[in-house]
PDB file of C-alpha atoms in Angstrom:
ATOM      1  CA  UNK A1449     -39.687  52.218   2.273  1.00 85.00           C
ATOM      2  CA  UNK A1450     -36.826  49.693   1.878  1.00 92.00           C
ATOM      3  CA  UNK A1451     -35.055  48.394   5.269  1.00 94.00           C
ATOM      4  CA  UNK A1452     -31.760  49.523   3.618  1.00 93.00           C
ATOM      5  CA  UNK A1453     -32.770  53.068   3.856  1.00 92.00           C
ATOM      6  CA  UNK A1454     -32.766  53.133   7.890  1.00 93.00           C
ATOM      7  CA  UNK A1455     -30.412  50.077   8.789  1.00 94.00           C
ATOM      8  CA  UNK A1456     -27.294  50.658  10.354  1.00 93.00           C
ATOM      9  CA  UNK A1457     -24.591  49.314   7.905  1.00 93.00           C
ATOM     10  CA  UNK A1458     -21.233  50.028   9.791  1.00 91.00           C
ATOM     11  CA  UNK A1459     -21.616  47.045  12.148  1.00 93.00           C
ATOM     12  CA  UNK A1460     -18.548  45.831  14.244  1.00 94.00           C
ATOM     13  CA  UNK A1461     -18.732  42.110  15.116  1.00 96.00           C
ATOM     14  CA  UNK A1462     -16.721  39.779  17.490  1.00 96.00           C
ATOM     15  CA  UNK A1463     -15.838  35.772  16.911  1.00 95.00           C
ATOM     16  CA  UNK A1464     -16.498  32.698  18.976  1.00 94.00           C
ATOM     17  CA  UNK A1465     -13.060  33.318  20.508  1.00 94.00           C
ATOM     18  CA  UNK A1466     -13.811  36.596  21.925  1.00 95.00           C
ATOM     19  CA  UNK A1467     -13.916  36.883  25.637  1.00 95.00           C
ATOM     20  CA  UNK A1468     -16.758  38.401  27.975  1.00 94.00           C
ATOM     21  CA  UNK A1469     -14.319  41.294  28.688  1.00 94.00           C
ATOM     22  CA  UNK A1470     -13.821  42.179  25.157  1.00 96.00           C
ATOM     23  CA  UNK A1471     -17.259  42.141  24.294  1.00 96.00           C
ATOM     24  CA  UNK A1472     -18.231  44.148  27.216  1.00 95.00           C
ATOM     25  CA  UNK A1473     -15.646  46.735  26.269  1.00 96.00           C
ATOM     26  CA  UNK A1474     -16.784  46.861  22.912  1.00 97.00           C
ATOM     27  CA  UNK A1475     -20.277  47.532  23.986  1.00 96.00           C
ATOM     28  CA  UNK A1476     -19.467  50.296  26.136  1.00 96.00           C
ATOM     29  CA  UNK A1477     -17.040  51.732  23.465  1.00 97.00           C
ATOM     30  CA  UNK A1478     -19.967  51.555  20.902  1.00 95.00           C
ATOM     31  CA  UNK A1479     -22.781  52.344  23.270  1.00 93.00           C
ATOM     32  CA  UNK A1480     -24.838  49.161  22.321  1.00 93.00           C
ATOM     33  CA  UNK A1481     -26.548  46.161  23.978  1.00 93.00           C
ATOM     34  CA  UNK A1482     -26.015  43.716  21.438  1.00 95.00           C
ATOM     35  CA  UNK A1483     -22.906  42.512  19.518  1.00 97.00           C
ATOM     36  CA  UNK A1484     -23.272  40.281  16.213  1.00 97.00           C
ATOM     37  CA  UNK A1485     -20.923  37.040  16.394  1.00 97.00           C
ATOM     38  CA  UNK A1486     -19.432  36.441  13.125  1.00 96.00           C
ATOM     39  CA  UNK A1487     -16.812  33.808  11.500  1.00 93.00           C
ATOM     40  CA  UNK A1488     -15.598  34.790   7.944  1.00 88.00           C
ATOM     41  CA  UNK A1489     -18.046  37.613   7.695  1.00 82.00           C
ATOM     42  CA  UNK A1490     -21.200  35.123   8.375  1.00 94.00           C
ATOM     43  CA  UNK A1491     -23.486  35.706  10.913  1.00 96.00           C
ATOM     44  CA  UNK A1492     -23.238  32.812  13.272  1.00 96.00           C
ATOM     45  CA  UNK A1493     -25.020  34.414  16.604  1.00 96.00           C
ATOM     46  CA  UNK A1494     -25.424  37.238  18.886  1.00 97.00           C
ATOM     47  CA  UNK A1495     -24.730  38.367  22.130  1.00 96.00           C
ATOM     48  CA  UNK A1496     -26.356  40.901  24.140  1.00 95.00           C
ATOM     49  CA  UNK A1497     -25.462  42.829  27.505  1.00 94.00           C
ATOM     50  CA  UNK A1498     -28.461  40.651  29.288  1.00 93.00           C
ATOM     51  CA  UNK A1499     -26.633  37.314  27.975  1.00 93.00           C
ATOM     52  CA  UNK A1500     -23.214  38.731  29.609  1.00 93.00           C
ATOM     53  CA  UNK A1501     -25.241  39.035  32.723  1.00 92.00           C
ATOM     54  CA  UNK A1502     -27.663  36.052  32.862  1.00 91.00           C
ATOM     55  CA  UNK A1503     -25.401  33.613  31.300  1.00 88.00           C
ATOM     56  CA  UNK A1504     -22.091  34.878  32.242  1.00 89.00           C
ATOM     57  CA  UNK A1505     -21.756  36.693  35.594  1.00 86.00           C
ATOM     58  CA  UNK A1506     -24.710  34.993  37.174  1.00 87.00           C
ATOM     59  CA  UNK A1507     -23.097  31.656  36.606  1.00 87.00           C
ATOM     60  CA  UNK A1508     -19.867  32.935  38.074  1.00 86.00           C
ATOM     61  CA  UNK A1509     -18.057  32.993  34.454  1.00 86.00           C
ATOM     62  CA  UNK A1510     -15.301  35.724  34.485  1.00 88.00           C
ATOM     63  CA  UNK A1511     -14.099  38.321  31.991  1.00 90.00           C
ATOM     64  CA  UNK A1512     -11.791  35.902  30.358  1.00 91.00           C
ATOM     65  CA  UNK A1513     -14.563  33.460  29.629  1.00 91.00           C
ATOM     66  CA  UNK A1514     -15.092  32.820  25.886  1.00 92.00           C
ATOM     67  CA  UNK A1515     -18.396  33.931  24.725  1.00 93.00           C
ATOM     68  CA  UNK A1516     -19.031  30.610  22.879  1.00 90.00           C
ATOM     69  CA  UNK A1517     -20.605  29.445  25.865  1.00 81.00           C
ATOM     70  CA  UNK A1518     -23.398  32.172  25.982  1.00 91.00           C
ATOM     71  CA  UNK A1519     -24.140  33.310  22.512  1.00 93.00           C
ATOM     72  CA  UNK A1520     -27.716  33.061  20.814  1.00 91.00           C
ATOM     73  CA  UNK A1521     -27.215  30.882  17.641  1.00 92.00           C
ATOM     74  CA  UNK A1522     -30.890  30.636  16.451  1.00 92.00           C
ATOM     75  CA  UNK A1523     -30.900  34.113  15.098  1.00 94.00           C
ATOM     76  CA  UNK A1524     -33.813  35.849  13.537  1.00 96.00           C
ATOM     77  CA  UNK A1525     -32.648  38.005  10.634  1.00 96.00           C
ATOM     78  CA  UNK A1526     -34.068  39.846   7.895  1.00 96.00           C
ATOM     79  CA  UNK A1527     -32.851  40.736   4.190  1.00 96.00           C
ATOM     80  CA  UNK A1528     -32.044  43.916   2.267  1.00 95.00           C
ATOM     81  CA  UNK A1529     -35.125  43.157  -0.004  1.00 96.00           C
ATOM     82  CA  UNK A1530     -37.714  43.580   2.941  1.00 95.00           C
ATOM     83  CA  UNK A1531     -39.753  46.839   3.774  1.00 93.00           C
ATOM     84  CA  UNK A1532     -39.700  48.716   6.930  1.00 92.00           C
ATOM     85  CA  UNK A1533     -43.052  47.167   7.635  1.00 91.00           C
ATOM     86  CA  UNK A1534     -42.202  43.719   6.976  1.00 94.00           C
ATOM     87  CA  UNK A1535     -38.825  44.142   9.664  1.00 94.00           C
ATOM     88  CA  UNK A1536     -41.395  45.617  12.200  1.00 91.00           C
ATOM     89  CA  UNK A1537     -43.747  42.664  11.888  1.00 92.00           C
ATOM     90  CA  UNK A1538     -40.871  40.298  12.353  1.00 95.00           C
ATOM     91  CA  UNK A1539     -39.748  42.151  15.266  1.00 93.00           C
ATOM     92  CA  UNK A1540     -43.152  42.088  16.848  1.00 90.00           C
ATOM     93  CA  UNK A1541     -43.917  38.704  16.107  1.00 93.00           C
ATOM     94  CA  UNK A1542     -40.626  37.278  17.705  1.00 93.00           C
ATOM     95  CA  UNK A1543     -40.367  40.030  20.345  1.00 91.00           C
ATOM     96  CA  UNK A1544     -37.078  41.375  19.521  1.00 92.00           C
ATOM     97  CA  UNK A1545     -35.475  44.740  19.597  1.00 91.00           C
ATOM     98  CA  UNK A1546     -32.876  44.375  16.950  1.00 94.00           C
ATOM     99  CA  UNK A1547     -32.853  42.734  13.495  1.00 96.00           C
ATOM    100  CA  UNK A1548     -29.699  41.780  11.861  1.00 97.00           C
ATOM    101  CA  UNK A1549     -30.003  42.013   8.149  1.00 97.00           C
ATOM    102  CA  UNK A1550     -28.110  39.511   6.016  1.00 97.00           C
ATOM    103  CA  UNK A1551     -27.369  38.778   2.318  1.00 96.00           C
ATOM    104  CA  UNK A1552     -26.079  35.145   1.498  1.00 94.00           C
ATOM    105  CA  UNK A1553     -25.525  34.572   5.404  1.00 92.00           C
ATOM    106  CA  UNK A1554     -23.232  37.622   5.774  1.00 95.00           C
ATOM    107  CA  UNK A1555     -24.175  40.516   8.222  1.00 96.00           C
ATOM    108  CA  UNK A1556     -24.728  43.707   6.362  1.00 96.00           C
ATOM    109  CA  UNK A1557     -26.598  45.908   8.717  1.00 96.00           C
ATOM    110  CA  UNK A1558     -28.701  46.127  11.893  1.00 96.00           C
ATOM    111  CA  UNK A1559     -32.142  47.579  12.419  1.00 95.00           C
ATOM    112  CA  UNK A1560     -33.342  48.508  16.065  1.00 91.00           C
ATOM    113  CA  UNK A1561     -36.651  49.835  17.242  1.00 88.00           C
ATOM    114  CA  UNK A1562     -35.206  52.943  17.294  1.00 86.00           C
ATOM    115  CA  UNK A1563     -34.585  53.048  13.654  1.00 86.00           C
ATOM    116  CA  UNK A1564     -38.120  51.903  13.072  1.00 85.00           C
ATOM    117  CA  UNK A1565     -39.511  54.862  15.261  1.00 80.00           C
ATOM    118  CA  UNK A1566     -37.788  57.522  13.594  1.00 76.00           C
ATOM    119  CA  UNK A1567     -38.967  56.386   9.934  1.00 71.00           C
ATOM    120  CA  UNK A1568     -42.080  58.281   9.473  1.00 55.00           C
ATOM    121  CA  UNK A1569     -43.442  55.266   7.342  1.00 50.00           C
ATOM    122  CA  UNK A1570     -43.428  52.763  10.188  1.00 46.00           C
ATOM    123  CA  UNK A1571     -44.210  54.911  13.369  1.00 51.00           C
ATOM    124  CA  UNK A1572     -47.365  52.837  13.783  1.00 57.00           C
ATOM    125  CA  UNK A1573     -45.616  49.568  13.350  1.00 54.00           C
ATOM    126  CA  UNK A1574     -42.739  50.473  15.741  1.00 49.00           C
ATOM    127  CA  UNK A1575     -45.073  51.370  18.256  1.00 56.00           C
ATOM    128  CA  UNK A1576     -46.958  47.951  17.630  1.00 56.00           C
ATOM    129  CA  UNK A1577     -43.716  46.129  17.791  1.00 55.00           C
ATOM    130  CA  UNK A1578     -42.613  48.012  21.057  1.00 53.00           C
ATOM    131  CA  UNK A1579     -45.940  47.291  22.569  1.00 56.00           C
ATOM    132  CA  UNK A1580     -45.890  43.325  21.843  1.00 55.00           C
ATOM    133  CA  UNK A1581     -42.160  43.265  22.868  1.00 52.00           C
ATOM    134  CA  UNK A1582     -42.857  45.083  25.944  1.00 53.00           C
ATOM    135  CA  UNK A1583     -45.589  42.928  27.313  1.00 53.00           C
ATOM    136  CA  UNK A1584     -44.657  41.838  30.776  1.00 54.00           C
ATOM    137  CA  UNK A1585     -44.115  38.326  31.682  1.00 52.00           C
ATOM    138  CA  UNK A1586     -46.380  36.169  33.599  1.00 57.00           C
ATOM    139  CA  UNK A1587     -45.079  35.458  37.120  1.00 53.00           C
ATOM    140  CA  UNK A1588     -44.094  31.946  37.657  1.00 55.00           C
ATOM    141  CA  UNK A1589     -46.441  29.944  39.771  1.00 49.00           C
TER     142      UNK A1589
END
């Protein structure tokens, strides 16, 4: 099964000038935990709800702070030619819950572990990916 069969293709994004408050409001409205950051439709980063808390609030940044200070820029992504199984492998390998799908650098979709789980062809792969992603971190000694 091809990834385009299960990916979400109507993806909203923000840009580097967006504020923490704008991103948080968008996350709430869309009921998502991640927002892609794009410039001229090109994917340049991601921001998660965890980024807003750990890199924002925990560092005394406020709702007006631009997200450029806290986004993840080294984004792992997939292509529309990949299979569902390949996407699951990448997500498992890099321990990520969501995989942006790009074409020529442009964001065209997003795949989540939930998308993989509802795909019959990849139930086993999704379970393995979730298992790998959910491995507890070792305590600092």
